[in-house]
C-alpha cells in the first residue's frame, strides 16, 4: 500500500479539559492562540493566524475532572511548531513570564524543543524544526536524532521582549 501524500498534516487537536476558562487562559493568554469561537459554556476553538481552529477545548465529558493518573494511556503531548528560533524563544519567554515551569528541553538535531504541562496535565511541546539540510544523518542517509542539551538562555536572547519577562534577558556584565 502506498504511503499517504507528503503534504498531509495534523489539522488540529481537541482536548477534554476540566475548566474551560482556565484552559483558555493557558492556550490564549500564555501561548497566544486567538479565540475564534466560543461554543456556549462548554467549548472554545483557538488558532494562530485566523485559521478556524488549531486547538479545540471542551468540558463536555470532563467538567471538573482530574487528569488521568501516570501510567495510563492517553495523549503524551501536543506539539506546537513555531516558524523560527526567535518565535520559539518568545514562546519560552511568555511561558516563563507566566510562571509556568518547564519540564524539559532538548536539541534533537532535527529540532529544538521545550516541554511543559498545561493546567489539565496534558503534555505540551513547543518546538521549531531546523533546516532539513542540517539534520544529522548516518553514512546511509538515515536520520540520527539526538537528545542533547538545549541552551535556553541563548534561545531567550533571540526572543522578542515579553511584558513581565524582563528577567529572561542576561544582565550586562
Backbone as numpy.savetxt, mean C-alpha at the origin, in Angstrom:
# Nx Ny Nz CAx CAy CAz Cx Cy Cz
-2.84 -24.92 -22.36 -3.69 -23.75 -22.36 -2.79 -22.51 -22.36
-3.08 -21.50 -23.20 -2.23 -20.30 -23.25 -2.43 -19.43 -22.01
-1.41 -18.65 -21.64 -1.57 -17.75 -20.48 -2.53 -16.61 -20.81
-2.98 -15.93 -19.79 -3.86 -14.78 -20.00 -3.08 -13.63 -20.64
-3.75 -12.66 -21.25 -3.04 -11.54 -21.89 -2.15 -10.79 -20.89
-0.96 -10.37 -21.31 -0.04 -9.70 -20.38 -0.57 -8.36 -19.88
-1.57 -7.77 -20.55 -2.13 -6.49 -20.10 -3.13 -6.66 -18.95
-3.46 -7.90 -18.59 -4.42 -8.16 -17.53 -3.88 -7.63 -16.20
-4.72 -6.98 -15.44 -4.34 -6.41 -14.14 -5.42 -6.74 -13.11
-5.07 -6.69 -11.85 -6.06 -6.74 -10.78 -6.73 -5.37 -10.76
-8.03 -5.33 -10.93 -8.72 -4.05 -11.07 -8.99 -3.32 -9.76
-9.39 -4.05 -8.74 -9.65 -3.42 -7.45 -9.68 -4.50 -6.37
-9.70 -4.03 -5.14 -9.84 -4.92 -4.00 -11.04 -4.42 -3.20
-11.79 -5.36 -2.63 -12.95 -5.01 -1.83 -12.76 -5.67 -0.46
-12.70 -4.85 0.57 -12.38 -5.33 1.92 -13.58 -5.27 2.84
-13.74 -6.32 3.64 -14.71 -6.30 4.73 -14.03 -5.58 5.89
-14.70 -4.57 6.44 -14.14 -3.79 7.54 -15.14 -3.74 8.69
-14.65 -3.49 9.89 -15.50 -3.42 11.07 -16.13 -2.04 11.25
-15.43 -1.00 10.82 -15.86 0.38 11.03 -15.55 1.16 9.75
-16.58 1.52 9.01 -16.38 2.17 7.70 -15.66 3.50 7.82
-16.05 4.33 8.77 -15.40 5.64 8.91 -13.92 5.49 9.26
-13.60 4.55 10.13 -12.20 4.31 10.51 -11.39 3.83 9.30
-11.96 2.92 8.51 -11.26 2.44 7.32 -11.09 3.55 6.30
-12.11 4.40 6.13 -12.00 5.52 5.20 -10.94 6.51 5.67
-10.85 6.72 6.97 -9.83 7.63 7.50 -8.43 7.13 7.16
-8.22 5.82 7.17 -6.92 5.24 6.82 -6.66 5.33 5.32
-7.56 4.77 4.51 -7.32 4.69 3.07 -7.42 6.05 2.37
-8.26 6.94 2.87 -8.40 8.26 2.27 -7.55 9.28 3.02
-7.75 9.38 4.32 -7.04 10.39 5.11 -5.54 10.20 5.18
-5.09 8.95 5.35 -3.65 8.69 5.47 -3.03 8.40 4.10
-3.57 7.41 3.38 -2.96 7.03 2.11 -3.33 7.96 0.96
-4.42 8.70 1.07 -4.75 9.71 0.08 -5.67 9.29 -1.05
-6.27 8.10 -0.99 -7.24 7.72 -2.00 -8.47 8.62 -1.88
-9.09 8.93 -3.01 -10.23 9.84 -3.03 -11.54 9.06 -2.99
-12.49 9.56 -2.20 -13.81 8.95 -2.14 -14.53 9.21 -3.46
-14.98 8.14 -4.10 -15.75 8.26 -5.33 -17.24 8.16 -5.07
-17.61 7.29 -4.13 -19.02 7.14 -3.79 -19.14 6.49 -2.43
-20.05 7.00 -1.65 -20.44 6.34 -0.40 -21.78 5.69 -0.68
-21.89 4.42 -0.38 -23.09 3.64 -0.66 -23.80 3.42 0.67
-24.67 4.34 1.03 -25.34 4.27 2.31 -24.35 4.35 3.46
-24.70 3.68 4.55 -23.80 3.69 5.72 -22.90 2.46 5.75
-23.02 1.59 4.72 -22.30 0.33 4.78 -21.17 0.13 3.80
-20.96 1.06 2.85 -19.91 0.84 1.87 -19.39 2.16 1.31
-18.15 2.12 0.85 -17.53 3.28 0.20 -16.57 2.77 -0.87
-16.42 3.58 -1.90 -15.54 3.24 -3.01 -14.54 4.37 -3.21
-13.25 4.02 -3.17 -12.18 5.01 -3.25 -11.25 4.69 -4.41
-10.57 5.75 -4.90 -9.64 5.52 -6.01 -8.56 6.59 -6.06
-7.64 6.37 -6.96 -6.64 7.36 -7.34 -6.99 7.84 -8.74
-6.97 9.14 -8.95 -7.16 9.69 -10.28 -8.55 9.64 -10.85
-9.57 9.43 -10.03 -10.94 9.47 -10.51 -11.49 8.18 -11.09
-10.71 7.10 -11.05 -11.19 5.79 -11.48 -12.40 5.43 -10.62
-13.32 4.59 -11.12 -14.53 4.31 -10.35 -14.22 3.73 -8.97
-13.27 2.80 -8.86 -12.75 2.42 -7.55 -11.59 1.45 -7.68
-10.61 1.71 -6.85 -9.49 0.79 -6.66 -9.70 -0.01 -5.38
-10.37 0.64 -4.42 -10.61 0.02 -3.11 -12.08 0.15 -2.77
-12.72 -0.97 -2.51 -14.07 -0.99 -1.98 -13.98 -1.37 -0.51
-14.75 -0.71 0.32 -14.80 -0.99 1.75 -16.26 -1.24 2.11
-16.54 -2.29 2.88 -17.92 -2.49 3.31 -17.98 -3.14 4.68
-19.14 -2.91 5.35 -19.42 -3.51 6.66 -20.61 -4.46 6.57
-20.99 -4.87 5.36 -22.18 -5.68 5.16 -22.18 -6.96 5.99
-21.07 -7.64 6.08 -20.96 -8.88 6.86 -19.96 -8.76 7.99
-19.52 -7.52 8.29 -18.39 -7.40 9.22 -18.51 -6.24 10.21
-19.64 -5.57 10.27 -19.80 -4.43 11.17 -19.45 -4.82 12.60
-18.47 -4.13 13.19 -18.05 -4.40 14.56 -17.25 -5.66 14.76
-16.90 -6.33 13.68 -16.17 -7.61 13.78 -14.70 -7.40 14.17
-14.08 -8.49 14.58 -12.65 -8.47 14.89 -11.88 -9.10 13.73
-10.59 -8.76 13.60 -9.79 -9.39 12.54 -9.67 -10.89 12.77
-9.44 -11.66 11.68 -9.23 -13.10 11.87 -7.95 -13.32 12.68
-7.92 -14.37 13.47 -6.72 -14.63 14.27 -5.55 -15.07 13.39
-4.33 -14.88 13.86 -3.16 -15.35 13.11 -3.27 -16.86 12.85
-2.71 -17.28 11.73 -2.72 -18.69 11.40 -3.93 -19.16 10.63
-4.80 -18.23 10.23 -5.99 -18.56 9.45 -5.82 -18.05 8.03
-6.59 -18.61 7.13 -6.53 -18.16 5.74 -7.20 -16.81 5.59
-6.90 -16.16 4.49 -7.47 -14.85 4.20 -6.47 -14.02 3.42
-6.75 -12.77 3.29 -5.90 -11.84 2.57 -4.57 -11.66 3.30
-3.47 -11.85 2.60 -2.15 -11.60 3.22 -1.86 -10.11 3.21
-1.94 -9.49 2.04 -1.86 -8.04 1.97 -2.39 -7.53 0.63
-2.74 -6.27 0.64 -3.07 -5.53 -0.56 -1.81 -4.78 -0.96
-1.40 -4.86 -2.21 -0.20 -4.17 -2.67 -0.62 -2.96 -3.49
-0.17 -1.79 -3.07 -0.50 -0.54 -3.76 0.76 -0.08 -4.48
0.70 -0.03 -5.81 1.84 0.30 -6.65 1.89 1.80 -6.90
3.01 2.42 -6.52 3.24 3.85 -6.76 4.07 4.01 -8.03
3.90 5.13 -8.74 4.56 5.28 -10.04 6.07 5.50 -9.99
6.58 5.97 -8.84 8.01 6.27 -8.77 8.46 6.33 -7.31
9.75 6.45 -7.13 10.36 6.45 -5.79 9.90 7.65 -4.95
9.80 8.81 -5.57 9.37 10.00 -4.84 7.96 9.81 -4.28
7.06 9.25 -5.08 5.68 9.00 -4.63 5.65 7.99 -3.49
6.48 6.97 -3.57 6.56 5.98 -2.48 7.10 6.64 -1.22
8.12 7.49 -1.35 8.65 8.21 -0.20 7.61 9.10 0.44
6.80 9.76 -0.37 5.74 10.62 0.15 4.68 9.80 0.87
4.34 8.62 0.33 3.40 7.74 1.01 3.94 7.32 2.37
5.23 6.98 2.43 5.85 6.62 3.70 5.79 7.79 4.68
6.06 8.99 4.21 6.01 10.17 5.08 4.60 10.38 5.63
3.58 10.15 4.81 2.19 10.29 5.26 1.87 9.27 6.35
2.31 8.05 6.15 2.07 6.98 7.13 2.75 7.32 8.45
4.00 7.74 8.40 4.73 8.07 9.62 4.12 9.29 10.31
3.70 10.30 9.53 3.08 11.49 10.11 1.78 11.15 10.83
1.09 10.10 10.36 -0.16 9.66 11.00 0.10 8.77 12.21
1.37 8.46 12.48 1.71 7.64 13.63 1.46 6.16 13.43
1.36 5.72 12.18 1.11 4.31 11.90 2.43 3.57 11.85
2.57 2.49 12.61 3.84 1.76 12.62 4.10 1.01 11.31
5.36 0.91 10.96 5.81 0.14 9.81 6.13 -1.27 10.30
5.57 -2.28 9.62 5.82 -3.67 10.00 7.11 -4.20 9.38
7.54 -3.61 8.28 8.75 -4.06 7.61 8.97 -3.29 6.33
10.14 -3.46 5.75 10.48 -2.82 4.48 11.57 -3.65 3.84
11.58 -3.67 2.50 12.58 -4.47 1.80 12.83 -3.94 0.40
14.06 -4.14 -0.04 14.43 -3.96 -1.44 14.44 -5.36 -2.01
13.51 -5.65 -2.93 13.39 -6.99 -3.50 14.14 -7.14 -4.82
14.95 -6.14 -5.18 15.66 -6.19 -6.44 14.79 -5.70 -7.58
13.56 -6.20 -7.66 12.60 -5.77 -8.69 11.74 -4.61 -8.22
11.68 -4.43 -6.90 10.83 -3.40 -6.32 11.36 -3.00 -4.95
10.81 -1.89 -4.44 11.06 -1.46 -3.07 9.71 -1.44 -2.38
9.63 -2.03 -1.19 8.34 -2.24 -0.54 8.37 -1.87 0.93
7.24 -1.33 1.38 7.03 -0.98 2.79 5.76 -1.72 3.22
5.81 -2.34 4.38 4.69 -3.16 4.86 4.11 -2.56 6.14
2.78 -2.51 6.21 2.08 -2.03 7.39 0.75 -2.74 7.49
-0.04 -2.40 8.49 -1.33 -3.04 8.73 -2.40 -1.97 8.83
-3.54 -2.20 8.17 -4.64 -1.23 8.25 -5.38 -1.41 9.58
-6.33 -0.53 9.89 -7.02 -0.61 11.19 -7.81 -1.90 11.42
-8.09 -2.66 10.36 -8.83 -3.92 10.51 -7.91 -5.14 10.50
-6.61 -4.91 10.57 -5.66 -6.02 10.62 -5.26 -6.56 9.26
-5.69 -5.91 8.17 -5.30 -6.34 6.84 -3.89 -5.83 6.51
-3.08 -6.69 5.94 -1.76 -6.28 5.52 -1.82 -5.35 4.32
-0.94 -4.35 4.31 -0.85 -3.39 3.21 0.60 -3.28 2.80
0.86 -3.42 1.52 2.20 -3.21 0.96 2.15 -1.96 0.09
3.02 -1.01 0.36 3.20 0.17 -0.48 4.51 -0.07 -1.22
4.48 -0.02 -2.56 5.70 -0.35 -3.29 5.81 0.40 -4.59
7.02 0.37 -5.15 7.26 0.87 -6.50 8.14 -0.16 -7.19
7.88 -0.36 -8.47 8.71 -1.25 -9.26 9.95 -0.50 -9.74
11.05 -1.20 -9.80 12.26 -0.67 -10.42 12.14 -0.90 -11.93
12.90 -0.17 -12.73 12.85 -0.43 -14.18 13.20 -1.89 -14.47
12.47 -2.51 -15.38 12.68 -3.92 -15.67 14.11 -4.23 -16.09
14.76 -3.31 -16.75 16.16 -3.51 -17.17 17.10 -3.68 -15.98
16.69 -3.20 -14.80 17.52 -3.29 -13.59 17.20 -4.50 -12.72
16.20 -5.29 -13.09 15.83 -6.44 -12.27 16.97 -7.45 -12.25
17.28 -8.00 -11.08 18.37 -8.98 -11.00 17.96 -10.31 -11.65
18.86 -10.86 -12.42 18.60 -12.12 -13.12 19.83 -13.02 -12.99
19.59 -14.33 -13.08 20.70 -15.28 -13.07 21.23 -15.44 -14.49
22.21 -16.31 -14.66 22.86 -16.51 -15.97 21.87 -16.98 -17.03
20.80 -17.68 -16.61 19.80 -18.17 -17.56 18.72 -17.14 -17.86
18.78 -15.96 -17.20 17.79 -14.92 -17.43 16.59 -14.97 -16.52
16.59 -15.89 -15.54 15.48 -16.00 -14.59 15.60 -14.92 -13.50
14.47 -14.44 -13.04 14.48 -13.46 -11.96 15.16 -14.03 -10.71
15.88 -13.18 -10.02 16.54 -13.53 -8.75 16.16 -12.45 -7.73
14.90 -12.51 -7.32 14.44 -11.53 -6.34 15.18 -11.73 -5.02
15.34 -10.65 -4.27 16.07 -10.67 -3.01 15.20 -10.06 -1.92
15.69 -10.06 -0.72 15.00 -9.47 0.42 16.01 -8.65 1.20
16.54 -7.61 0.56 17.58 -6.77 1.16 16.97 -5.62 1.94
17.81 -4.99 2.75 17.38 -3.85 3.57 17.03 -2.67 2.65
15.94 -1.99 2.98 15.54 -0.77 2.28 15.86 0.41 3.18
16.61 1.37 2.67 16.99 2.57 3.42 15.79 3.52 3.43
15.02 3.49 4.51 13.82 4.31 4.60 14.14 5.80 4.66
15.24 6.16 5.31 15.58 7.58 5.38 15.92 8.13 3.99
16.63 7.36 3.19 16.93 7.81 1.83 15.64 7.96 1.02
14.69 7.09 1.24 13.39 7.18 0.57 12.66 8.45 1.02
12.67 8.71 2.31 12.04 9.92 2.84 12.70 11.19 2.32
14.00 11.14 2.10 14.72 12.31 1.60 14.26 12.72 0.21
13.66 11.79 -0.53 13.15 12.08 -1.88 11.69 12.50 -1.87
11.02 12.41 -0.72 9.58 12.65 -0.62 9.23 14.12 -0.71
7.99 14.37 -1.14 7.42 15.71 -1.04 7.16 15.99 0.43
7.17 17.26 0.84 6.85 17.59 2.24 5.42 17.15 2.58
5.25 16.66 3.79 3.94 16.21 4.28 3.63 16.99 5.55
2.46 17.66 5.61 2.11 18.38 6.85 2.17 17.44 8.05
2.84 17.88 9.08 3.00 17.07 10.28 4.10 16.05 10.16
4.79 16.01 9.02 5.82 15.01 8.80 7.22 15.60 8.70
7.40 16.79 9.28 8.70 17.45 9.19 9.82 16.61 9.79
9.48 15.75 10.75 10.49 14.90 11.39 11.11 13.90 10.43
10.52 13.73 9.24 10.99 12.70 8.33 12.26 13.12 7.59
12.58 14.39 7.57 13.79 14.85 6.87 14.97 14.85 7.84
16.13 14.56 7.33 17.33 14.59 8.17 17.59 15.99 8.64
18.06 16.13 9.87 18.43 17.44 10.36 19.81 17.78 9.84
20.02 19.05 9.44 21.33 19.42 8.92 22.42 19.24 9.97
23.59 18.84 9.53 24.71 18.62 10.45 25.34 19.94 10.85
